[in-house]
Coordinates of C-alpha atoms in Angstrom, one line a residue:
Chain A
X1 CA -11.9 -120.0 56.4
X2 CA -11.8 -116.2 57.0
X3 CA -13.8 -115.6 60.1
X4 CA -16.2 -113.0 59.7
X5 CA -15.9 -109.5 60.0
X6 CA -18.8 -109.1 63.1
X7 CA -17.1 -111.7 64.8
X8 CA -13.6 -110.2 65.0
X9 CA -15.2 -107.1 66.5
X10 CA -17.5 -108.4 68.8
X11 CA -16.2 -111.8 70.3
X12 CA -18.8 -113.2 72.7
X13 CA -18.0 -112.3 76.2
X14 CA -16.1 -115.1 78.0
X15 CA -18.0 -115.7 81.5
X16 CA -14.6 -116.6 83.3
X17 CA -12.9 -113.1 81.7
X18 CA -15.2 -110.6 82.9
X19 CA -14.1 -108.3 85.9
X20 CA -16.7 -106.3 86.9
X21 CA -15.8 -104.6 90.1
X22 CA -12.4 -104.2 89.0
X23 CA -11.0 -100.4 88.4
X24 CA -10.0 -99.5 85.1
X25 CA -8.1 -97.0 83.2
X26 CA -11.3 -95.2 82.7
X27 CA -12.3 -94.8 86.1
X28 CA -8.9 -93.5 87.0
X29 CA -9.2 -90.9 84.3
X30 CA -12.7 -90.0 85.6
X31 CA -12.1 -90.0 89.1
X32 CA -9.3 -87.1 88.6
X33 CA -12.0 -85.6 86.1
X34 CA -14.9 -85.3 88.6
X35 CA -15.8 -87.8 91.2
X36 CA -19.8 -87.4 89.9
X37 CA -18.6 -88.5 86.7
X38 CA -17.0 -91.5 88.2
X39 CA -20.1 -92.5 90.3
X40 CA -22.6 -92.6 87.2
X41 CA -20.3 -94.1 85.2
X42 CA -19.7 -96.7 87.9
X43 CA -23.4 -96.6 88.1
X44 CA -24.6 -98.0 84.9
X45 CA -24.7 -94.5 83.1
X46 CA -22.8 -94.3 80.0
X47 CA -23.4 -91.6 77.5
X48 CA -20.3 -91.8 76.3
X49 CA -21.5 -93.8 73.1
X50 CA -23.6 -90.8 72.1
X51 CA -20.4 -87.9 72.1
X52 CA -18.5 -86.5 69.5
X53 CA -14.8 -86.2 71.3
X54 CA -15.3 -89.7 72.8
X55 CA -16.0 -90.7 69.0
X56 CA -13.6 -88.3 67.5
X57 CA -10.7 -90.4 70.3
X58 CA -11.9 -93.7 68.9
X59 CA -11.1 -92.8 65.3
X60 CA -7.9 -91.5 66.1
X61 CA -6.9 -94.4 68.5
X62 CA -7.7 -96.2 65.1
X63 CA -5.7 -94.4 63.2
X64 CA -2.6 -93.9 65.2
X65 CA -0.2 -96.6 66.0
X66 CA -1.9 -99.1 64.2
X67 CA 0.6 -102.1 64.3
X68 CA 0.1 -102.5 67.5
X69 CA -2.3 -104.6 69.2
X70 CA -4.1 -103.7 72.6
X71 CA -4.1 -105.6 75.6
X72 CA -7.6 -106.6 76.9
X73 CA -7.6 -107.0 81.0
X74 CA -11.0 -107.5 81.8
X75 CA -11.7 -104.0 83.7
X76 CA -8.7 -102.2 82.0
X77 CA -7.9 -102.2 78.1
X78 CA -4.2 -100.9 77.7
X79 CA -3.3 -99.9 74.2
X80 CA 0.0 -101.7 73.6
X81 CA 2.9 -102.8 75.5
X82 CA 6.7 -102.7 74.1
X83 CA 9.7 -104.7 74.9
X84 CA 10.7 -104.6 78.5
X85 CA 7.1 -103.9 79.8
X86 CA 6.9 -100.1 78.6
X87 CA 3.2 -99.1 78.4
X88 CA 1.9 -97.5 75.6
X89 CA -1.7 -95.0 75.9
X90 CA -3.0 -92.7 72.9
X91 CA -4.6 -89.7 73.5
X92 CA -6.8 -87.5 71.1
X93 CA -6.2 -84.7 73.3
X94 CA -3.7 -81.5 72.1
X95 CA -2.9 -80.9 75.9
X96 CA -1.0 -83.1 78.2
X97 CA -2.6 -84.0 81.5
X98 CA -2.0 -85.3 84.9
X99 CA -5.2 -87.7 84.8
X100 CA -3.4 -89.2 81.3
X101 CA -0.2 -90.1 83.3
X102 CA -2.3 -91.6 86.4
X103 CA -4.0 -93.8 83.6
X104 CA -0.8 -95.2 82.2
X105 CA 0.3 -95.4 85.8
X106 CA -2.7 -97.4 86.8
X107 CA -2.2 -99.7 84.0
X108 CA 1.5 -100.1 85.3
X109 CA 0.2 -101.2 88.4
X110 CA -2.6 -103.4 87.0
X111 CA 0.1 -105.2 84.8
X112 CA 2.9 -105.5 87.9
X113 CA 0.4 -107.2 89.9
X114 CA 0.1 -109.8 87.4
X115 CA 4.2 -110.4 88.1
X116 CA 5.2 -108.3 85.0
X117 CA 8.6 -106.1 85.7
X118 CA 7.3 -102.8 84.2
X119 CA 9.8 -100.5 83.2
X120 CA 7.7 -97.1 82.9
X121 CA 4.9 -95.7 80.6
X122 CA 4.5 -93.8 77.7
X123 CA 1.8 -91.1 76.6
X124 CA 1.4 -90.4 73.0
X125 CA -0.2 -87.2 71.9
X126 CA -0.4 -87.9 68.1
X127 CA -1.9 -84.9 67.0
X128 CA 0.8 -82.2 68.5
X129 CA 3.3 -85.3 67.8
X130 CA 4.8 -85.2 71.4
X131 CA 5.1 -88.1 74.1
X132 CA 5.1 -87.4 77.6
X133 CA 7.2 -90.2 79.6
X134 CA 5.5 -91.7 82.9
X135 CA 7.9 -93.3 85.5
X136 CA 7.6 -96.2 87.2
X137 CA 8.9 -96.4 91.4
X138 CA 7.9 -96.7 95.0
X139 CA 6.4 -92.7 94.9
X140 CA 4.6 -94.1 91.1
X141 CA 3.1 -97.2 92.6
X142 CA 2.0 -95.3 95.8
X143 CA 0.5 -92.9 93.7
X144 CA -1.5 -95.6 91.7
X145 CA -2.7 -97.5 94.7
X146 CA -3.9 -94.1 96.6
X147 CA -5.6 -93.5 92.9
X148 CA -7.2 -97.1 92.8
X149 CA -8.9 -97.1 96.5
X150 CA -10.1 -93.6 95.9
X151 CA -12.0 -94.9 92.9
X152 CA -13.5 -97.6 94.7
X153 CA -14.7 -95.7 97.3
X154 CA -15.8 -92.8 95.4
X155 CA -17.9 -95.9 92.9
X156 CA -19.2 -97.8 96.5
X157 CA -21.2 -94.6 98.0
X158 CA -24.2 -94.4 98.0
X159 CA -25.1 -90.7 97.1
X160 CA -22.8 -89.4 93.9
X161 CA -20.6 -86.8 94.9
X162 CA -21.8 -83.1 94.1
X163 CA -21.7 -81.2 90.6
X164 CA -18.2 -79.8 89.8
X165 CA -18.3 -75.9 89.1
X166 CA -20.3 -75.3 85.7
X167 CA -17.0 -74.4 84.0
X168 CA -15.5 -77.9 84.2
X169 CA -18.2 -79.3 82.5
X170 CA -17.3 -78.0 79.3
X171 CA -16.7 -80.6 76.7
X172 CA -18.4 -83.8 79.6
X173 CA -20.8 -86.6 78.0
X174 CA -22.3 -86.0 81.2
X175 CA -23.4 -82.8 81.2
X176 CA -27.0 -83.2 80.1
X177 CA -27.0 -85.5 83.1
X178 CA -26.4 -83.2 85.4
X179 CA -27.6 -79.5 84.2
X180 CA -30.0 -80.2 82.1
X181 CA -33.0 -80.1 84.7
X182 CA -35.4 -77.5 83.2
Chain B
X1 CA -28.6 -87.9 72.5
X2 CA -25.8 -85.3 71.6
X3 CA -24.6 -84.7 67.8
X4 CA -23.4 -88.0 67.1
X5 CA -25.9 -89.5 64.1
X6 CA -29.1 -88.8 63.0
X7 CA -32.7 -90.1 62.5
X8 CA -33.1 -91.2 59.1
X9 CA -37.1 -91.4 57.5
X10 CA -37.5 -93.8 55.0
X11 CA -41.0 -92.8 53.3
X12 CA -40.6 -94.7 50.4
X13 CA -41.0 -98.7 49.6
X14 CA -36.8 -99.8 49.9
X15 CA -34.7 -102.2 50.8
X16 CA -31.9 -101.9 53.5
X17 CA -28.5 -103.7 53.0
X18 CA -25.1 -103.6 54.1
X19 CA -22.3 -102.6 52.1
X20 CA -18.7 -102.7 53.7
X21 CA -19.4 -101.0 56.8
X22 CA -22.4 -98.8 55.3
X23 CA -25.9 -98.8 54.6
X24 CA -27.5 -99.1 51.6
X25 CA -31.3 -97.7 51.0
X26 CA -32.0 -99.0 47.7
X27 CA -35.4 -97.6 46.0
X28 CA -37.3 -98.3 43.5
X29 CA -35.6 -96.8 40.0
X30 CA -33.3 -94.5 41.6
X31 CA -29.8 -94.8 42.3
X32 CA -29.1 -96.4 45.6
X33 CA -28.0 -93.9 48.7
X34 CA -25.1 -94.9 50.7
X35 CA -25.5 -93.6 54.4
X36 CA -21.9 -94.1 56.7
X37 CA -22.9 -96.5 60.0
X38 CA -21.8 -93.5 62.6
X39 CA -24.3 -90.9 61.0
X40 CA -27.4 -93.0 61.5
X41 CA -28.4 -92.8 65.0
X42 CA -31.9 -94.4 64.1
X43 CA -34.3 -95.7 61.1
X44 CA -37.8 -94.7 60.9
X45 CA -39.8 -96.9 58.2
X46 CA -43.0 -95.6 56.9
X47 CA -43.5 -98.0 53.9
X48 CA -42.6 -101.6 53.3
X49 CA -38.9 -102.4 53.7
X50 CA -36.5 -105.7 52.9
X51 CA -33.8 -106.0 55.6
X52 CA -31.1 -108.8 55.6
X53 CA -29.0 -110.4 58.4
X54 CA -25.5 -108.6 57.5
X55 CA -27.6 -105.3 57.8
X56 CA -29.3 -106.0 60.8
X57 CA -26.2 -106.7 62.4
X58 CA -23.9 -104.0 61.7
X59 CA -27.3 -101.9 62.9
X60 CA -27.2 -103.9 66.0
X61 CA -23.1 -103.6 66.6
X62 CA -24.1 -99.9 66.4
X63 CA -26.9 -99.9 68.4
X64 CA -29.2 -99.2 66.1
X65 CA -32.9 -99.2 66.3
X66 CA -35.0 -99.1 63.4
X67 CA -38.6 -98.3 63.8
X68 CA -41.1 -100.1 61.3
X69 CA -44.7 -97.8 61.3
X70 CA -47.5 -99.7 59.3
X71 CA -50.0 -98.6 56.4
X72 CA -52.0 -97.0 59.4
X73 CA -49.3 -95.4 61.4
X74 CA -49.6 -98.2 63.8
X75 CA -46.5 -98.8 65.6
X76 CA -45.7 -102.1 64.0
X77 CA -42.6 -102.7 65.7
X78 CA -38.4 -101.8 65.9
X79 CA -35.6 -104.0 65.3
X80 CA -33.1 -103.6 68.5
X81 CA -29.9 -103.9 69.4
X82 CA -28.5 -107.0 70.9
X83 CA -27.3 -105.4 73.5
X84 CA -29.3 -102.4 75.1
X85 CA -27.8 -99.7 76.9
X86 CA -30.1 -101.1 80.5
X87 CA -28.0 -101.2 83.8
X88 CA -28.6 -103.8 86.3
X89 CA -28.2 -100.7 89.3
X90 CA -30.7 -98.2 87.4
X91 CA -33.1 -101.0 86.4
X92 CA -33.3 -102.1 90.1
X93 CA -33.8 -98.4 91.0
X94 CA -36.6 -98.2 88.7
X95 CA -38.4 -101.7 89.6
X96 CA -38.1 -100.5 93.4
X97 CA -39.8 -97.1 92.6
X98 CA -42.5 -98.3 90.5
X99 CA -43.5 -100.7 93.3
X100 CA -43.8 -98.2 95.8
X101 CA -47.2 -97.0 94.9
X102 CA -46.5 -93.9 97.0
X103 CA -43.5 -93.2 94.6
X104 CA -44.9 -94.2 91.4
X105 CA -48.2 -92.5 92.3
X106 CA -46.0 -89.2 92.5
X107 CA -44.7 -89.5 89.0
X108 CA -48.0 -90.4 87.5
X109 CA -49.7 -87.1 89.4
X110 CA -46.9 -85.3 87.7
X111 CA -47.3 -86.3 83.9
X112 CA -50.9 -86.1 84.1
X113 CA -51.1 -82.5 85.1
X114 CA -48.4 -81.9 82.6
X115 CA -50.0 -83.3 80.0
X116 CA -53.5 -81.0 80.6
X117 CA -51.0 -78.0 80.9
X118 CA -49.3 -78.9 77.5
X119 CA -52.9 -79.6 76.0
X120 CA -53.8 -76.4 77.0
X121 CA -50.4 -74.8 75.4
X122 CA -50.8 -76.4 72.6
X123 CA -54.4 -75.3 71.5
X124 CA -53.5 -71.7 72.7
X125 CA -57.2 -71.7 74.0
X126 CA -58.5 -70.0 76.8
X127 CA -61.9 -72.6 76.8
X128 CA -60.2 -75.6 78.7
X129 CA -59.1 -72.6 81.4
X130 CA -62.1 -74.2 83.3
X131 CA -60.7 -77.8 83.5
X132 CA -57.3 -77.2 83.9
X133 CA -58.4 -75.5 87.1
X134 CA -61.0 -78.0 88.2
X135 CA -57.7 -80.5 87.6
X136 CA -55.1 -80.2 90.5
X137 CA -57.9 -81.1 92.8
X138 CA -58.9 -84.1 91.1
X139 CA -56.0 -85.3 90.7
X140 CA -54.8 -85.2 94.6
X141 CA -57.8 -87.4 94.9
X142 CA -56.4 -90.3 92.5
X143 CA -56.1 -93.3 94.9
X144 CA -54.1 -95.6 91.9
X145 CA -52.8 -95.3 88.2
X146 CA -56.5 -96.6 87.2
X147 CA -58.0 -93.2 88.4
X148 CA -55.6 -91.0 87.2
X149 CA -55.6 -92.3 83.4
X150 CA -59.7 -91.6 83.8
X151 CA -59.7 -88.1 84.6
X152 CA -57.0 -87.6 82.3
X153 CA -59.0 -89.0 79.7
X154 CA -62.1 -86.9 80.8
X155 CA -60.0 -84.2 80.4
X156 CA -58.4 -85.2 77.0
X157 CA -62.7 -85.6 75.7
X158 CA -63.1 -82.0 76.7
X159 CA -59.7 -81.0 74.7
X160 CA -60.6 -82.8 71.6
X161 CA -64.3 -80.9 71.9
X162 CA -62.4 -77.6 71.7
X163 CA -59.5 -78.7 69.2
X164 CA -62.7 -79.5 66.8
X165 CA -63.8 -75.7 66.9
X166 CA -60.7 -74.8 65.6
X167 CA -60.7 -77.0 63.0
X168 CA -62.0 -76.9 59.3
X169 CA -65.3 -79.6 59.1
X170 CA -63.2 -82.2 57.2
X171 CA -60.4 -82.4 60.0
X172 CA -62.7 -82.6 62.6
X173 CA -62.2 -85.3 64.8
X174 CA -65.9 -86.1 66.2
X175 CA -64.7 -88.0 69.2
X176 CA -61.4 -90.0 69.7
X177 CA -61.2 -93.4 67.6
X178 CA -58.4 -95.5 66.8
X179 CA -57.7 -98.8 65.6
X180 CA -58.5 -97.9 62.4
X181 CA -58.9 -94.5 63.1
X182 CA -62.7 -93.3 61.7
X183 CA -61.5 -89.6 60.1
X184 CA -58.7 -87.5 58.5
X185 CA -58.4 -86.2 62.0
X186 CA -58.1 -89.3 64.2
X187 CA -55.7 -90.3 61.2
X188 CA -53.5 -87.8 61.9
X189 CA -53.5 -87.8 65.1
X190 CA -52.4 -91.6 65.5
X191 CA -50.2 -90.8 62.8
X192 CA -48.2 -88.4 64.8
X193 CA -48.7 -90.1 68.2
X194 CA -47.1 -93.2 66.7
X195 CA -44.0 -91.2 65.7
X196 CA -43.5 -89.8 69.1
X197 CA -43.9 -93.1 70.8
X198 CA -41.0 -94.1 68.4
X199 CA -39.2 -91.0 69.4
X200 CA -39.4 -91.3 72.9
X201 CA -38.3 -95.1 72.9
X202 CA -35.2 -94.5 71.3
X203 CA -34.2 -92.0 73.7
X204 CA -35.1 -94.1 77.1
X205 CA -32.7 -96.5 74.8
X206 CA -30.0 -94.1 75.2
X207 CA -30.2 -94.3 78.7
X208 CA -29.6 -97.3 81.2
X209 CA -33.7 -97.3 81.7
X210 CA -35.9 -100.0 80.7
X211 CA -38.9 -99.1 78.5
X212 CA -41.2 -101.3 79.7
X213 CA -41.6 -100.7 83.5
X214 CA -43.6 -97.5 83.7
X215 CA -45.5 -95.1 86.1
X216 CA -48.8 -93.9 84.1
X217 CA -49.9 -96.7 82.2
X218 CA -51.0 -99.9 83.6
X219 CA -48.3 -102.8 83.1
X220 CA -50.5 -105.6 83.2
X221 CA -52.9 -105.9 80.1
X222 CA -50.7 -106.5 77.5
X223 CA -47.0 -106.8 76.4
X224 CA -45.9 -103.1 75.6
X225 CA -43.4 -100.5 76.8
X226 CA -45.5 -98.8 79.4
X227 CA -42.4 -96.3 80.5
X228 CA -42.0 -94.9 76.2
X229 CA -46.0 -94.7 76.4
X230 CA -45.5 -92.5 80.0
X231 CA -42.8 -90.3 79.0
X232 CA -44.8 -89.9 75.0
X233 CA -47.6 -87.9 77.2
X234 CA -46.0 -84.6 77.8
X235 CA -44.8 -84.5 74.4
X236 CA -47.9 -85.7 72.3
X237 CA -49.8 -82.1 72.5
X238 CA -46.4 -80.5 70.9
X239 CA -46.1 -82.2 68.1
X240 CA -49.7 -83.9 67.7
X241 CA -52.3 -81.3 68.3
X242 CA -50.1 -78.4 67.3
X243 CA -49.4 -79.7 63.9
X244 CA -52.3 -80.7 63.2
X245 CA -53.7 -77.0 63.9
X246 CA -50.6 -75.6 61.6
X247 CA -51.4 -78.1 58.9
X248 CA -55.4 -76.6 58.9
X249 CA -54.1 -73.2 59.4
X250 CA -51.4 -73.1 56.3
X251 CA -53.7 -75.7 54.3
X252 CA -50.5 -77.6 54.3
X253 CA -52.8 -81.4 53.8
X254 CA -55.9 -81.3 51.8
X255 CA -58.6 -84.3 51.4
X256 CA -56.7 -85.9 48.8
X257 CA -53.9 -86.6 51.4
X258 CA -56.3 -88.9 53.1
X259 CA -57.6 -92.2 52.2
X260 CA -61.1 -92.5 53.6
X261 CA -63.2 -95.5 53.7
X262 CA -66.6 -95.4 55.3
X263 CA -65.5 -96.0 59.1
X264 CA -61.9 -95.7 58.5
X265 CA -59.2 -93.1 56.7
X266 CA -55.1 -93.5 56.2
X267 CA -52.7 -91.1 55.0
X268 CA -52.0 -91.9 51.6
X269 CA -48.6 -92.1 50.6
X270 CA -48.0 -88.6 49.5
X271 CA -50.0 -87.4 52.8
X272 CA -47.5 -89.7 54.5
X273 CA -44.5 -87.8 53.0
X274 CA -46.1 -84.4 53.6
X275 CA -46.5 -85.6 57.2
X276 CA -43.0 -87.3 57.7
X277 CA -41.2 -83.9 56.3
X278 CA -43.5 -81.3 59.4
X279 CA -42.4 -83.7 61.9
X280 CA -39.1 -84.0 60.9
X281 CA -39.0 -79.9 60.7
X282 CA -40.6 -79.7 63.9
X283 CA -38.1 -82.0 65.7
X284 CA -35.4 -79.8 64.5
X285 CA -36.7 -77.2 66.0
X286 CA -34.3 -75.3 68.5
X287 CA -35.5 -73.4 71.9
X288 CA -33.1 -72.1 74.4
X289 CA -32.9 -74.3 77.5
X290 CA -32.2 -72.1 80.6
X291 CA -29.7 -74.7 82.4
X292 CA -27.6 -76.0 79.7
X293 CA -27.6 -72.4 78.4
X294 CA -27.3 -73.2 74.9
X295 CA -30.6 -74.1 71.9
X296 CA -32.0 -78.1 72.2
X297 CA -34.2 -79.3 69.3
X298 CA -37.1 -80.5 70.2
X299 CA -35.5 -84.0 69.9
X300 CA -33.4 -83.7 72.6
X301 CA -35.7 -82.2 74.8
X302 CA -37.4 -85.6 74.9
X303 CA -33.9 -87.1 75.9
X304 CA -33.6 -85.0 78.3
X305 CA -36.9 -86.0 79.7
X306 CA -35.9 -89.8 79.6
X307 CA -32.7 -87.9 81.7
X308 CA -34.9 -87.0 84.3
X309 CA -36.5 -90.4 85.0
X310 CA -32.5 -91.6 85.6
X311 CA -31.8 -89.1 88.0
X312 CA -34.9 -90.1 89.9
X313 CA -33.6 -93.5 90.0
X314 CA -29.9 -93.1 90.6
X315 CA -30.4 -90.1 93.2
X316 CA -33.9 -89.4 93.8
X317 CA -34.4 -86.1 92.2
X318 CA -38.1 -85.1 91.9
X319 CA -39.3 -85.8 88.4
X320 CA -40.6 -83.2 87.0
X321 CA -42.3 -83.6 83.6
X322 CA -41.8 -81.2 80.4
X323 CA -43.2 -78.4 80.1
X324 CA -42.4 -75.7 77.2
X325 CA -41.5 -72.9 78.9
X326 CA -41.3 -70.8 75.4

């Protein structure tokens, strides 16, 4: 029988599968966004649901790419892997950026742990229709472990860190969070 | 609460279903309206409505709410999500500050005063100058929750008073009654008060609090969410009291919107309509908001209250409650 649609989408949550404390790529991305962003998100805030570029990233994650399956990791959710352990990450955006390649790297590092021989990392900008290649050494995996206990401190403080300059925020789910105090 | 969806009103008897990865609002004798999943953000359902399993699931897988109001404009209750937006770390933060009584005390001063302040707005009356006054004082004096809701209510008796002289005879409230409201008035008034509880619940679901532990209202009586009916308070003058003064003013309902018995009066259904389309209008609205320095509708002003609450639990900010500053 064809299993139905809701369930494909939604598979109940495995107890033994979930990761909570672990790091994803998220977190990476945020932490070299704006630590405050981290800490909520970390936190249990997520209005991420509720904003038109996280949307507009899901529909062209959707669109892009699509015989290719992503990999669930628990914490981390990479979007596909190729032959000899290449990582694969789409991005909506039309401007390459640093956080992008620490999120592919953290991935790398996520998936070399488990005792995969990773060979480097791709990112895909489908809508200028350029790549951007990520390496994958000593420097690389130094880079992704400094990234990783950075986020975990950053997520284990107490107090979130401060509000970035008012001109970052342009664009941030969390801005109502933290401007819109009347 | 950003652009993503919108509130759709269903004023009209329908039925909901699911088709492909839409939703279908079939009426009576009209063609049936197709609405994509990602532009509802929730349902409000003034008149009866059918709703199957497959639809109440691809609502839920979208977090969905859909708010069901009954013949009186009685809350009757929502279909939610699964799944709710609640965090385990905010929730905590919450429970912990509503037990302090110092704490929760704090918050409860802050919405009551509001409230009065927004009362007083609202009616655009210099006769409750007196009370407002009289009010700081007497509210310092609150020892618990119990208090506080008292004076506010003495207060709100002395509002309704004055909202009356502003009104034509057959609006006139005469003294607060609900369950059934007695008069056009009170009619309207629960009407409008049930809409913003709605309101105000589906934005504390947008945010990691949960709706039922509150500062205001007492917790204990019955089964309800006591933080939706808290953070309603504020907001109740602007949209209740105000529109029910435009209405009068611009003869927008007459009598025949109403269905009176002898102790009790409804909208009818086209007064139900008339009222669904202000309130919709009047949520739309747009003022400029100082901080975010761009316009908020009215709508997301009350998410931005709900915001408030979760920066007094995740960092202890002082909450402090909306006022219109316009």
């Amino acid at each position: 029988m064809k299993p139905h649609p809701d369930a494909a989408a939604n598979p109940p949550p495995d107890p033994d599968d979930v990761d909570d404390d672990g790091i994803g790529g998220v977190h990476i991305k945020y932490l070299l966004h704006c630590p405050r962003q981290l800490w909520l998100y970390s936190h249990g805030y997520r209005p991420e649901a509720r904003n038109e570029a996280v949307a507009f990233g899901e529909v062209v994650d959707d669109t892009t790419y699509r015989r290719h399956h992503d990999i669930d990791l628990g914490a981390a959710k990479i979007d596909w892997v190729t032959r000899g352990a290449v990582v694969h990450e789409t991005k909506s955006s039309r401007q390459p950026s640093p956080q992008h390649e620490a999120q592919v790297r953290h991935y790398c590092l996520l998936l070399a742990r488990r005792g995969v021989n990773v060979r480097g990392g791709v990112v895909h900008y489908p809508l200028i229709r350029r790549t951007t290649r990520v390496a994958w050494d000593d420097t690389a995996r130094r880079a992704a472990e400094t990234a990783e206990a950075q986020a975990r401190q950053v997520s284990a403080a107490a107090t979130p860190p401060p509000r970035l300059p008012r001109a970052s925020c342009r664009g941030c789910s969390y801005r109502d969070y933290c401007w819109g105090d009347s | 609460m950003s652009a993503s969806g919108q509130s759709y009103w269903l004023t009209e008897p329908c039925r909901i279903r699911r088709e492909d990865n839409s939703i279908r609002i079939e009426r009576a004798d009209r063609t049936p309206v197709r609405i994509p999943i990602t532009d509802i953000r929730d349902l409000v359902v003034f008149d009866n409505a059918d709703i199957n399993t497959a639809a109440v699931s691809l609502l839920s897988r979208h977090r969905i709410t859909v708010h069901l109001l009954d013949h009186y404009g009685n809350y009757a209750g929502a279909l939610t999500p699964a799944e709710d937006m609640s965090s385990a770390h905010v929730v905590r933060a919450q429970v912990t500050l509503t037990a302090d009584p110092v704490a929760r005390l704090a918050v409860a001063r802050a919405l009551v005063g509001a409230t009065a302040a927004n009362v007083a707005w609202a009616l655009d009356t210099d006769l409750l100058a007196g009370p407002l006054e009289r009010l700081p004082a007497q509210v310092r004096a609150c020892a618990d929750a119990e208090e506080l809701m008292g004076i506010e209510g003495n207060f709100r008796r002395t509002a309704w008073g004055v909202l009356d002289t502003l009104l034509p005879p057959w609006l006139r409230l005469g003294g607060r009654s609900r369950r059934p409201p007695s008069n056009a008035g009170n009619a309207f008034i629960s009407y409008l008060n049930a809409i913003t509880y709605a309101r105000v619940l589906t934005a504390i679901r947008c945010t990691p609090l949960h709706p039922a532990i509150g500062f205001l209202h007492a917790d204990s009586d019955r089964r309800r969410n006591t933080l939706a009916l808290d953070l309603a308070e504020p907001f109740k003058p602007l949209l209740a009291e105000r529109l029910l003064r435009r209405a009068a003013a611009q003869r927008t309902l007459t009598a025949a919107d109403f269905v009176s018995d002898v102790r009790s009066a409804s909208l009818s259904t086209a007064g139900r309509k008339k009222v669904s389309i202000m309130v919709r209008e009047e949520l739309a609205t747009t003022v400029h908001h100082r901080q975010l320095k761009r316009k908020v509708s009215y709508e997301e002003l009350i998410h931005l209250e709900a915001l408030k609450l979760v920066r007094l639990c995740l960092e202890g900010t002082p909450y402090k409650p909306f006022r219109p500053w316009w």
